[in-house]
Coordinates of C-alpha atoms in Angstrom, one line a residue:
Chain A
M260 CA 5.9 -64.1 -95.9
F261 CA 6.3 -62.7 -92.4
I262 CA 9.8 -61.4 -91.6
H263 CA 11.1 -60.5 -88.2
R264 CA 14.3 -58.5 -87.8
H265 CA 16.8 -58.8 -85.1
K266 CA 20.1 -56.9 -84.6
V267 CA 22.6 -59.2 -82.9
Q268 CA 23.7 -57.8 -79.5
F269 CA 27.2 -58.0 -78.0
Y270 CA 25.8 -60.2 -75.1
E271 CA 24.5 -62.7 -77.6
T272 CA 28.1 -63.7 -78.7
D273 CA 30.4 -66.2 -77.1
L274 CA 34.2 -66.6 -77.0
M275 CA 34.3 -68.1 -80.5
G276 CA 33.3 -64.6 -81.6
I277 CA 30.0 -65.8 -83.0
V278 CA 26.4 -65.9 -81.8
H279 CA 25.9 -68.6 -79.2
H280 CA 23.6 -71.4 -80.5
S281 CA 21.1 -71.2 -77.7
N282 CA 20.2 -67.7 -78.8
Y283 CA 18.7 -68.9 -82.0
L284 CA 15.7 -70.3 -80.0
R285 CA 15.3 -66.8 -78.6
F286 CA 15.4 -65.3 -82.0
F287 CA 12.8 -67.8 -83.2
E288 CA 10.6 -67.0 -80.1
G289 CA 10.9 -63.3 -80.9
A290 CA 9.9 -64.0 -84.5
R291 CA 6.8 -66.1 -83.6
V292 CA 5.5 -63.6 -81.1
A293 CA 5.9 -60.8 -83.6
W294 CA 4.1 -63.0 -86.2
A295 CA 1.3 -63.6 -83.7
H296 CA 0.9 -59.9 -82.9
S297 CA 0.9 -59.1 -86.7
K298 CA -2.0 -61.5 -87.1
G299 CA -4.0 -59.8 -84.4
L300 CA -3.3 -62.5 -81.8
L301 CA -2.5 -59.8 -79.3
D302 CA -2.6 -61.9 -76.2
Y303 CA -0.2 -64.4 -77.6
Q304 CA 2.0 -65.8 -74.9
Q305 CA 0.4 -63.9 -72.1
P306 CA -0.4 -66.3 -69.2
G307 CA -4.0 -66.5 -68.2
T308 CA -5.3 -66.3 -71.7
A309 CA -6.3 -69.0 -74.2
S310 CA -3.2 -68.4 -76.2
H311 CA -0.3 -69.4 -74.1
F312 CA 1.8 -72.0 -75.8
A313 CA 4.2 -74.5 -74.3
V314 CA 7.2 -75.6 -76.3
L315 CA 7.1 -79.4 -77.1
E316 CA 9.9 -79.7 -79.5
T317 CA 12.7 -77.5 -81.0
Q318 CA 15.0 -78.2 -83.8
V319 CA 17.8 -76.0 -85.2
R320 CA 20.1 -76.6 -88.2
H321 CA 23.1 -74.2 -88.3
V322 CA 24.4 -73.5 -91.8
K323 CA 26.6 -70.4 -91.2
P324 CA 27.6 -68.5 -88.1
T325 CA 26.2 -65.0 -87.4
F326 CA 28.0 -62.1 -85.8
F327 CA 27.8 -59.1 -83.4
G328 CA 25.9 -56.3 -85.2
D329 CA 24.4 -58.4 -87.9
D330 CA 20.9 -57.4 -89.0
L331 CA 19.2 -60.8 -89.1
Q332 CA 16.0 -61.5 -90.8
V333 CA 13.8 -64.4 -89.7
E334 CA 11.2 -65.7 -92.0
V335 CA 8.3 -67.4 -90.2
Q336 CA 5.7 -70.0 -91.4
A337 CA 3.0 -71.5 -89.3
K338 CA 0.5 -74.4 -89.5
T339 CA -1.6 -76.5 -87.1
D340 CA -1.7 -80.3 -86.9
G341 CA -4.5 -81.4 -84.6
N342 CA -3.8 -79.6 -81.3
R343 CA -0.3 -78.8 -82.3
L344 CA 0.9 -75.4 -83.6
I345 CA 4.0 -75.7 -85.7
F346 CA 6.4 -72.9 -86.7
Q347 CA 9.3 -73.0 -89.1
Y348 CA 12.0 -70.4 -89.4
R349 CA 14.6 -69.4 -91.9
L350 CA 17.2 -67.1 -90.5
H351 CA 19.1 -64.9 -92.9
G352 CA 22.5 -63.2 -92.1
R353 CA 23.8 -59.8 -93.0
K354 CA 24.1 -60.6 -96.7
G355 CA 20.8 -62.3 -97.0
E356 CA 22.4 -65.8 -96.9
I357 CA 20.6 -68.6 -95.0
C358 CA 22.4 -69.1 -91.7
A359 CA 20.0 -71.3 -89.8
L360 CA 16.7 -73.3 -90.2
G361 CA 14.5 -74.2 -87.4
Q362 CA 11.2 -75.7 -86.3
T363 CA 9.3 -75.4 -83.0
V364 CA 6.2 -77.4 -82.0
H365 CA 3.7 -76.0 -79.4
V366 CA 0.6 -76.9 -77.6
S367 CA -1.8 -74.6 -75.9
L368 CA -1.7 -74.6 -72.0
G369 CA -3.9 -73.0 -69.4
P370 CA -2.4 -71.1 -66.5
D371 CA -2.5 -74.4 -64.6
L372 CA -0.1 -75.8 -67.1
K373 CA -2.9 -78.2 -68.4
L374 CA -3.3 -79.0 -72.1
K375 CA -6.1 -77.1 -73.9
R376 CA -7.4 -77.3 -77.4
L377 CA -6.1 -74.9 -79.9
S378 CA -8.4 -71.9 -80.1
A379 CA -10.6 -71.3 -83.2
E380 CA -8.8 -68.0 -83.5
I381 CA -5.4 -69.6 -84.0
K382 CA -6.8 -72.2 -86.4
A383 CA -8.5 -69.5 -88.4
V384 CA -5.2 -67.5 -88.7
T385 CA -3.0 -70.5 -89.6
E386 CA -5.4 -71.7 -92.3
K387 CA -4.8 -68.5 -94.2
E388 CA -1.0 -69.0 -94.1
T389 CA 1.2 -70.5 -96.8
W390 CA 3.3 -73.5 -95.8
T391 CA 6.3 -74.7 -97.8
E392 CA 7.2 -78.3 -96.9
T393 CA 10.9 -78.1 -97.9
W394 CA 12.3 -75.6 -95.4
L395 CA 14.1 -77.7 -92.9
Chain B
M19 CA 26.7 -93.4 -67.7
F20 CA 28.0 -89.9 -67.2
I21 CA 25.6 -87.6 -65.3
H22 CA 25.9 -83.9 -65.0
R23 CA 24.0 -82.0 -62.2
H24 CA 22.5 -78.6 -62.5
K25 CA 20.4 -76.6 -59.9
V26 CA 17.8 -74.5 -61.7
Q27 CA 18.4 -70.8 -61.1
F28 CA 15.8 -68.1 -60.6
Y29 CA 17.0 -66.3 -63.7
E30 CA 16.4 -69.4 -65.8
T31 CA 12.6 -69.2 -65.3
D32 CA 10.1 -67.3 -67.4
L33 CA 6.7 -65.8 -66.7
M34 CA 4.9 -69.2 -67.0
G35 CA 6.8 -70.1 -63.8
I36 CA 8.9 -72.8 -65.5
V37 CA 12.4 -73.0 -67.0
H38 CA 12.6 -71.2 -70.4
H39 CA 13.1 -73.7 -73.2
S40 CA 16.2 -72.0 -74.5
N41 CA 18.0 -72.9 -71.3
Y42 CA 17.9 -76.6 -72.1
L43 CA 20.5 -76.1 -74.8
R44 CA 22.6 -74.4 -72.1
F45 CA 22.2 -77.3 -69.7
F46 CA 23.2 -79.7 -72.5
E47 CA 26.3 -77.6 -73.2
G48 CA 27.2 -77.7 -69.5
A49 CA 26.7 -81.5 -69.5
R50 CA 28.9 -82.2 -72.6
V51 CA 31.7 -79.9 -71.4
A52 CA 31.6 -81.7 -68.0
W53 CA 31.6 -85.0 -69.9
A54 CA 34.6 -84.0 -71.9
H55 CA 36.5 -82.8 -68.9
S56 CA 35.7 -86.1 -67.1
K57 CA 37.3 -87.9 -70.1
G58 CA 40.5 -86.0 -69.9
L59 CA 39.6 -83.8 -72.8
L60 CA 40.7 -80.8 -70.8
D61 CA 41.0 -78.3 -73.6
Y62 CA 37.5 -79.1 -74.8
Q63 CA 35.8 -75.9 -76.1
Q64 CA 38.8 -73.7 -75.6
P65 CA 39.5 -71.7 -78.8
G66 CA 42.9 -72.2 -80.4
T67 CA 43.0 -75.9 -79.6
A68 CA 42.1 -78.9 -81.7
S69 CA 39.0 -79.5 -79.7
H70 CA 36.8 -76.6 -80.4
F71 CA 33.4 -77.7 -81.7
A72 CA 30.8 -75.8 -83.6
V73 CA 27.2 -76.7 -83.2
L74 CA 25.6 -78.0 -86.4
E75 CA 22.3 -79.2 -85.2
T76 CA 20.2 -79.2 -82.0
Q77 CA 17.0 -81.0 -81.1
V78 CA 15.1 -80.9 -77.9
R79 CA 11.9 -82.8 -76.9
H80 CA 10.2 -81.5 -73.8
V81 CA 8.3 -84.1 -71.8
K82 CA 7.6 -82.2 -68.6
P83 CA 8.4 -78.7 -67.3
T84 CA 11.2 -78.1 -64.8
F85 CA 11.1 -75.5 -62.0
F86 CA 13.2 -73.0 -60.0
G87 CA 15.3 -74.9 -57.5
D88 CA 15.1 -78.3 -59.2
D89 CA 18.2 -80.5 -58.9
L90 CA 18.4 -81.6 -62.5
Q91 CA 20.4 -84.6 -63.7
V92 CA 21.5 -84.8 -67.3
E93 CA 22.7 -88.1 -68.6
V94 CA 25.1 -87.8 -71.6
Q95 CA 26.0 -90.3 -74.3
A96 CA 28.4 -89.6 -77.2
K97 CA 29.5 -91.1 -80.4
T98 CA 31.2 -90.1 -83.7
D99 CA 29.9 -90.4 -87.2
G100 CA 32.7 -89.6 -89.7
N101 CA 33.7 -86.1 -88.8
R102 CA 30.7 -85.5 -86.7
L103 CA 30.5 -85.7 -82.9
I104 CA 27.0 -86.5 -81.7
F105 CA 25.7 -86.1 -78.1
Q106 CA 22.4 -87.2 -76.7
Y107 CA 21.0 -86.1 -73.4
R108 CA 18.3 -87.3 -71.0
L109 CA 17.3 -84.6 -68.5
H110 CA 15.7 -85.8 -65.3
G111 CA 13.7 -83.6 -62.9
R112 CA 13.6 -83.4 -59.2
K113 CA 11.8 -86.7 -58.8
G114 CA 14.0 -88.5 -61.3
E115 CA 11.4 -88.4 -64.0
I116 CA 12.5 -87.7 -67.6
C117 CA 11.7 -84.0 -68.4
A118 CA 13.5 -83.6 -71.7
L119 CA 15.5 -85.5 -74.3
G120 CA 18.0 -83.9 -76.7
Q121 CA 20.6 -84.3 -79.3
T122 CA 23.4 -82.0 -80.6
V123 CA 25.7 -82.6 -83.5
H124 CA 29.1 -81.0 -83.7
V125 CA 32.1 -80.6 -86.0
S126 CA 35.6 -79.6 -85.1
L127 CA 36.6 -76.0 -86.1
G128 CA 39.9 -74.2 -86.0
P129 CA 40.2 -70.7 -84.6
D130 CA 39.7 -69.5 -88.2
L131 CA 36.2 -71.1 -88.1
K132 CA 37.4 -73.6 -90.8
L133 CA 36.4 -77.3 -90.6
K134 CA 38.9 -79.7 -89.1
R135 CA 38.9 -83.5 -88.9
L136 CA 37.9 -84.9 -85.5
S137 CA 41.1 -85.5 -83.4
A138 CA 42.3 -89.1 -82.7
E139 CA 41.9 -88.2 -79.0
I140 CA 38.1 -87.6 -79.4
K141 CA 37.7 -90.7 -81.5
A142 CA 39.5 -92.8 -78.9
V143 CA 37.3 -91.5 -76.1
T144 CA 34.0 -92.0 -77.9
E145 CA 34.9 -95.5 -79.0
K146 CA 34.9 -96.6 -75.4
E147 CA 31.4 -95.1 -74.8
T148 CA 28.2 -97.0 -74.7
W149 CA 25.5 -95.7 -77.1
T150 CA 21.8 -96.6 -76.8
E151 CA 19.9 -95.9 -80.1
T152 CA 16.5 -95.4 -78.5
W153 CA 17.0 -92.2 -76.5
L154 CA 15.3 -89.5 -78.5
Chain C
M54 CA 31.4 -66.7 -44.2
F55 CA 29.0 -68.2 -46.7
I56 CA 30.7 -69.2 -50.0
H57 CA 28.8 -70.1 -53.2
R58 CA 30.7 -71.9 -56.0
H59 CA 30.0 -71.5 -59.7
K60 CA 31.8 -73.0 -62.6
V61 CA 31.8 -70.6 -65.6
Q62 CA 29.9 -72.0 -68.5
F63 CA 30.8 -71.5 -72.2
Y64 CA 27.5 -69.7 -72.8
E65 CA 28.5 -67.1 -70.2
T66 CA 31.4 -65.8 -72.2
D67 CA 31.3 -63.1 -74.9
L68 CA 33.4 -62.3 -78.0
M69 CA 36.1 -60.7 -75.8
G70 CA 36.8 -64.2 -74.5
I71 CA 35.7 -63.3 -71.0
V72 CA 32.5 -63.6 -68.9
H73 CA 29.9 -61.1 -70.0
H74 CA 29.3 -58.5 -67.2
S75 CA 25.6 -59.1 -67.0
N76 CA 26.2 -62.6 -65.8
Y77 CA 27.8 -61.3 -62.5
L78 CA 24.3 -60.3 -61.4
R79 CA 23.2 -63.9 -62.1
F80 CA 26.1 -65.3 -60.1
F81 CA 25.2 -63.0 -57.2
E82 CA 21.6 -64.1 -57.4
G83 CA 22.7 -67.8 -57.3
A84 CA 24.8 -66.9 -54.3
R85 CA 22.1 -65.2 -52.3
V86 CA 19.6 -68.0 -53.0
A87 CA 22.1 -70.6 -51.9
W88 CA 22.8 -68.4 -48.8
A89 CA 19.1 -68.2 -48.0
H90 CA 18.6 -72.0 -48.4
S91 CA 21.6 -72.6 -46.2
K92 CA 19.9 -70.5 -43.5
G93 CA 16.7 -72.5 -43.7
L94 CA 14.9 -69.8 -45.7
L95 CA 13.6 -72.6 -48.0
D96 CA 10.9 -70.6 -49.7
Y97 CA 13.3 -67.9 -50.6
Q98 CA 12.3 -66.4 -53.9
Q99 CA 9.3 -68.6 -54.4
P100 CA 6.3 -66.4 -55.4
G101 CA 3.3 -66.6 -53.2
T102 CA 5.3 -66.8 -50.0
A103 CA 6.4 -64.1 -47.6
S104 CA 9.9 -64.2 -48.8
H105 CA 9.9 -63.1 -52.4
F106 CA 12.3 -60.2 -52.9
A107 CA 12.3 -57.6 -55.6
V108 CA 15.6 -56.0 -56.7
L109 CA 15.8 -52.3 -55.9
E110 CA 19.4 -51.6 -56.7
T111 CA 22.4 -53.4 -58.0
Q112 CA 26.1 -52.4 -58.1
V113 CA 29.0 -54.3 -59.5
R114 CA 32.7 -53.3 -59.5
H115 CA 34.9 -55.3 -61.9
V116 CA 38.5 -55.8 -60.8
K117 CA 39.7 -58.6 -63.1
P118 CA 38.0 -60.6 -65.9
T119 CA 36.9 -64.2 -65.4
F120 CA 37.1 -67.0 -67.9
F121 CA 35.4 -70.1 -69.3
G122 CA 35.9 -73.0 -66.9
D123 CA 36.9 -70.9 -63.9
D124 CA 35.8 -72.2 -60.5
L125 CA 34.4 -69.0 -59.0
Q126 CA 33.8 -68.5 -55.3
V127 CA 31.3 -65.9 -54.2
E128 CA 31.4 -64.8 -50.6
V129 CA 28.1 -63.4 -49.4
Q130 CA 27.2 -61.1 -46.5
A131 CA 23.7 -59.9 -45.6
K132 CA 22.1 -57.3 -43.4
T133 CA 18.7 -55.5 -43.1
D134 CA 18.1 -51.8 -43.0
G135 CA 14.5 -51.0 -42.1
N136 CA 12.5 -52.9 -44.7
R137 CA 15.5 -53.3 -47.0
L138 CA 17.5 -56.5 -47.3
I139 CA 21.1 -55.8 -48.4
F140 CA 23.6 -58.3 -49.8
Q141 CA 27.2 -57.8 -50.6
Y142 CA 29.4 -60.1 -52.7
R143 CA 33.1 -60.8 -53.2
L144 CA 33.7 -62.9 -56.3
H145 CA 37.0 -64.7 -56.4
G146 CA 38.6 -66.1 -59.6
R147 CA 40.4 -69.4 -60.3
K148 CA 43.5 -68.4 -58.2
G149 CA 41.5 -67.0 -55.4
E150 CA 42.0 -63.3 -56.5
I151 CA 39.2 -60.9 -56.1
C152 CA 37.6 -60.4 -59.5
A153 CA 34.4 -58.5 -58.7
L154 CA 32.6 -56.8 -55.8
G155 CA 28.9 -56.2 -55.7
Q156 CA 25.9 -55.1 -53.7
T157 CA 22.2 -55.7 -54.2
V158 CA 19.3 -54.1 -52.3
H159 CA 15.9 -55.8 -52.0
V160 CA 12.5 -55.3 -50.6
S161 CA 9.9 -58.0 -49.9
L162 CA 6.9 -58.2 -52.3
G163 CA 3.7 -60.1 -52.3
P164 CA 2.5 -62.0 -55.3
D165 CA 0.6 -58.8 -56.3
L166 CA 4.0 -57.0 -56.5
K167 CA 3.0 -54.8 -53.5
L168 CA 5.5 -54.0 -50.8
K169 CA 5.5 -56.0 -47.6
R170 CA 7.4 -55.7 -44.4
L171 CA 10.5 -57.9 -44.1
S172 CA 9.5 -61.1 -42.2
A173 CA 10.6 -61.7 -38.7
E174 CA 12.3 -64.8 -40.0
I175 CA 14.6 -62.8 -42.3
K176 CA 15.4 -60.3 -39.6
A177 CA 16.3 -63.1 -37.2
V178 CA 18.6 -64.7 -39.7
T179 CA 20.4 -61.5 -40.7
E180 CA 20.9 -60.4 -37.1
K181 CA 23.2 -63.4 -36.6
E182 CA 25.3 -62.5 -39.6
T183 CA 28.6 -60.7 -39.6
W184 CA 28.8 -57.6 -41.7
T185 CA 32.1 -55.9 -42.8
E186 CA 31.6 -52.3 -43.9
T187 CA 34.6 -52.2 -46.2
W188 CA 33.7 -54.6 -49.0
L189 CA 32.6 -52.5 -51.9
Chain D
M294 CA 18.9 -36.9 -76.5
F295 CA 19.7 -40.3 -77.9
I296 CA 16.9 -42.9 -77.4
H297 CA 17.2 -46.6 -77.9
R298 CA 14.1 -48.7 -78.2
H299 CA 13.7 -52.3 -77.1
K300 CA 10.7 -54.5 -77.1
V301 CA 10.7 -56.9 -74.1
Q302 CA 10.9 -60.5 -75.1
F303 CA 9.2 -63.4 -73.4
Y304 CA 12.6 -65.0 -72.6
E305 CA 13.6 -61.8 -70.7
T306 CA 10.9 -62.4 -68.0
D307 CA 11.2 -64.5 -64.8
L308 CA 8.7 -66.3 -62.7
M309 CA 7.6 -63.1 -60.9
G310 CA 6.1 -62.2 -64.3
I311 CA 8.4 -59.3 -64.8
V312 CA 11.7 -58.6 -66.6
H313 CA 14.6 -60.2 -64.8
H314 CA 16.9 -57.5 -63.3
S315 CA 20.1 -58.8 -65.1
N316 CA 18.5 -57.9 -68.4
Y317 CA 18.7 -54.2 -67.7
L318 CA 22.5 -54.4 -68.1
R319 CA 21.8 -56.0 -71.5
F320 CA 19.3 -53.3 -72.5
F321 CA 21.9 -50.6 -71.4
E322 CA 24.5 -52.3 -73.5
G323 CA 22.2 -52.4 -76.5
A324 CA 21.6 -48.7 -75.9
R325 CA 25.2 -47.6 -75.7
V326 CA 26.2 -49.7 -78.8
A327 CA 23.3 -48.0 -80.7
W328 CA 24.4 -44.6 -79.4
A329 CA 28.0 -45.3 -80.6
H330 CA 26.9 -46.4 -84.0
S331 CA 24.7 -43.3 -84.3
K332 CA 27.8 -41.2 -83.6
G333 CA 29.8 -42.9 -86.4
L334 CA 31.8 -45.0 -84.0
L335 CA 31.1 -47.9 -86.2
D336 CA 33.8 -50.2 -84.8
Y337 CA 32.4 -49.8 -81.3
Q338 CA 32.8 -53.0 -79.3
Q339 CA 34.5 -54.9 -82.1
P340 CA 37.6 -56.6 -80.8
G341 CA 40.9 -55.8 -82.4
T342 CA 40.0 -52.1 -82.8
A343 CA 40.8 -49.1 -80.7
S344 CA 37.3 -48.9 -79.5
H345 CA 36.7 -52.0 -77.4
F346 CA 35.5 -51.2 -73.9
A347 CA 35.7 -53.2 -70.8
V348 CA 33.0 -52.7 -68.1
L349 CA 34.5 -51.4 -64.9
E350 CA 31.4 -50.6 -62.9
T351 CA 27.6 -51.0 -63.3
Q352 CA 24.9 -49.5 -61.2
V353 CA 21.1 -49.9 -61.7
R354 CA 18.3 -48.4 -59.7
H355 CA 14.9 -50.1 -60.3
V356 CA 11.9 -47.8 -59.9
K357 CA 9.1 -49.8 -61.5
P358 CA 8.9 -53.3 -63.0
T359 CA 8.7 -53.8 -66.8
F360 CA 6.7 -56.5 -68.6
F361 CA 6.7 -58.8 -71.6
G362 CA 5.8 -56.9 -74.7
D363 CA 6.6 -53.5 -73.3
D364 CA 8.1 -51.0 -75.8
L365 CA 11.0 -49.6 -73.7
Q366 CA 12.8 -46.5 -74.4
V367 CA 16.3 -46.0 -73.1
E368 CA 17.8 -42.5 -73.0
V369 CA 21.5 -42.4 -73.1
Q370 CA 24.0 -39.8 -72.0
A371 CA 27.8 -40.1 -72.2
K372 CA 30.9 -38.3 -71.0
T373 CA 34.6 -39.0 -70.4
D374 CA 36.6 -38.6 -67.2
G375 CA 40.3 -39.1 -67.8
N376 CA 40.6 -42.5 -69.4
R377 CA 37.1 -43.5 -68.3
L378 CA 34.0 -43.5 -70.5
I379 CA 30.8 -43.0 -68.5
F380 CA 27.3 -43.7 -69.6
Q381 CA 24.0 -43.0 -67.9
Y382 CA 20.7 -44.5 -68.8
R383 CA 17.0 -43.6 -68.1
L384 CA 14.7 -46.5 -69.0
H385 CA 11.1 -45.6 -69.7
G386 CA 8.2 -48.1 -69.6
R387 CA 5.2 -48.6 -71.9
K388 CA 3.5 -45.4 -70.6
G389 CA 6.7 -43.3 -70.7
E390 CA 7.2 -43.6 -66.9
I391 CA 10.8 -44.0 -65.6
C392 CA 11.3 -47.6 -64.7
A393 CA 15.1 -47.8 -64.1
L394 CA 18.1 -45.6 -63.9
G395 CA 21.6 -46.8 -64.5
Q396 CA 25.3 -46.0 -65.0
T397 CA 28.1 -47.9 -66.5
V398 CA 31.8 -47.0 -66.5
H399 CA 34.2 -48.3 -69.1
V400 CA 37.9 -48.2 -70.1
S401 CA 39.4 -49.0 -73.5
L402 CA 41.1 -52.3 -73.9
G403 CA 43.3 -53.8 -76.6
P404 CA 42.7 -57.4 -77.9
D405 CA 45.3 -58.4 -75.3
L406 CA 42.9 -57.1 -72.5
K407 CA 45.5 -54.4 -71.7
L408 CA 44.4 -50.9 -70.8
K409 CA 44.6 -48.2 -73.6
R410 CA 44.0 -44.5 -73.6
L411 CA 40.6 -43.4 -74.8
S412 CA 40.8 -42.6 -78.5
A413 CA 40.7 -39.0 -79.7
E414 CA 37.6 -40.0 -81.7
I415 CA 35.7 -41.0 -78.6
K416 CA 36.7 -37.8 -76.8
A417 CA 35.7 -35.7 -79.7
V418 CA 32.2 -37.3 -79.7
T419 CA 31.6 -37.1 -76.0
E420 CA 32.6 -33.5 -75.8
K421 CA 29.7 -32.6 -78.1
E422 CA 27.2 -34.4 -75.8
T423 CA 25.0 -32.8 -73.1
W424 CA 25.4 -34.3 -69.6
T425 CA 22.8 -33.8 -66.9
E426 CA 24.3 -34.4 -63.4
T427 CA 21.0 -35.4 -61.7
W428 CA 20.0 -38.6 -63.5
L429 CA 20.9 -41.3 -61.0

């Protein structure tokens, strides 16, 4: 299982003293980019290449808050469904407890923001991945 | 229908030239705070009051991209379900077209981050609201 | 004097309960874009036009904190100095008190990120502006 | 010399294709928190302790742009001046070149946002640090 680490920054908190919910989408983005790079998809998310992805849908379920200084761990799983690339995330807090679950759905876009088919490279990578249906 | 306006800022864009998806959760937050204030819920989201709300779930569906300088309009609808406060959002782009749909689910928390029952005030306000089931 | 208004959002606060200092640069950006639009510089900050500006220097002096829900007012003044475009800002809090002072220095860049001369249009606009030396 | 590393995230870019200038203040914050933790100042920036710091002044000089995916390195130096804690930063890009220089000035605040004297602990730590006057 691919795991991405993120140390919570002071500027990611809000006046409730916890991480602002919008930042979870940023943590997930960091996690899927790191996942892509770890799979050799080095141009992932660089415009002008085959592998830029637009975000179609996001979903986050918050289970527990996270705090300044926490060493978060984000587990990532990926699959394709037709021309859609689907990621799920399990975000663990400082004690390893699950703090958030998420899913993002993407399609491939050209630099002209027009839809493209998923590359063979992406399909080849995701086919080798394990997918657990029960995450979210 | 309550409508919140937001002018897209330069710092809300990313290198694809469009608004970064995480900002939609920020636009929705701005919209629900403005909605609450418009209903006389003036302490909405101030810690130490009855009406602080934690985010339990978020969901965003992206239909079209939005751009720097766009005058966005976010329609807001709200209802309660037991101790949950549910908002839905319809975000319109510069030509009035729907660009994104969203939902956020909240519970009331005290300053100690412990769950509280929804206040009578919130229930009274949402009971007067119209809710359309087919938004998302 | 040009004044830009900004209502402080919940997501702009941090765990000290005040607006995070990095957001002042965002408020200043919002203010100078609004200033440019008010002067008819409608393409201001759009890439691929003559009037994109890179940030060379920023400086912020914090006098008082600002808070969630505050209606901020940002006064803007602008001048040119050779090929540099210089803005200064005075940010007022909810009671009109000065909360922050700032300055940003810009140069004009083409879409290739190469330096360009300031356009005659920008120079014509700033020549008509009043500049007070004692702001920062 | 203390060095803090930061990998540039997609959400930190703007429509010019480069890192948005407001994020440099966030990189510097990440760097000084990491510096403080590395010196054993473990409560650094936690509210309710002696070592919370408000930002009085920030200054950034941009030399070259930075890009999505860059592995940045931020050198940090610190000193005190009376009750002020002063940090300077040198931010290096993917090839080691200097991309930005910065300075932030801080004072110690209690949870009531009232000024406090710098702790003996902070003074003891900064006295052992090397300071080079010529950074900015």
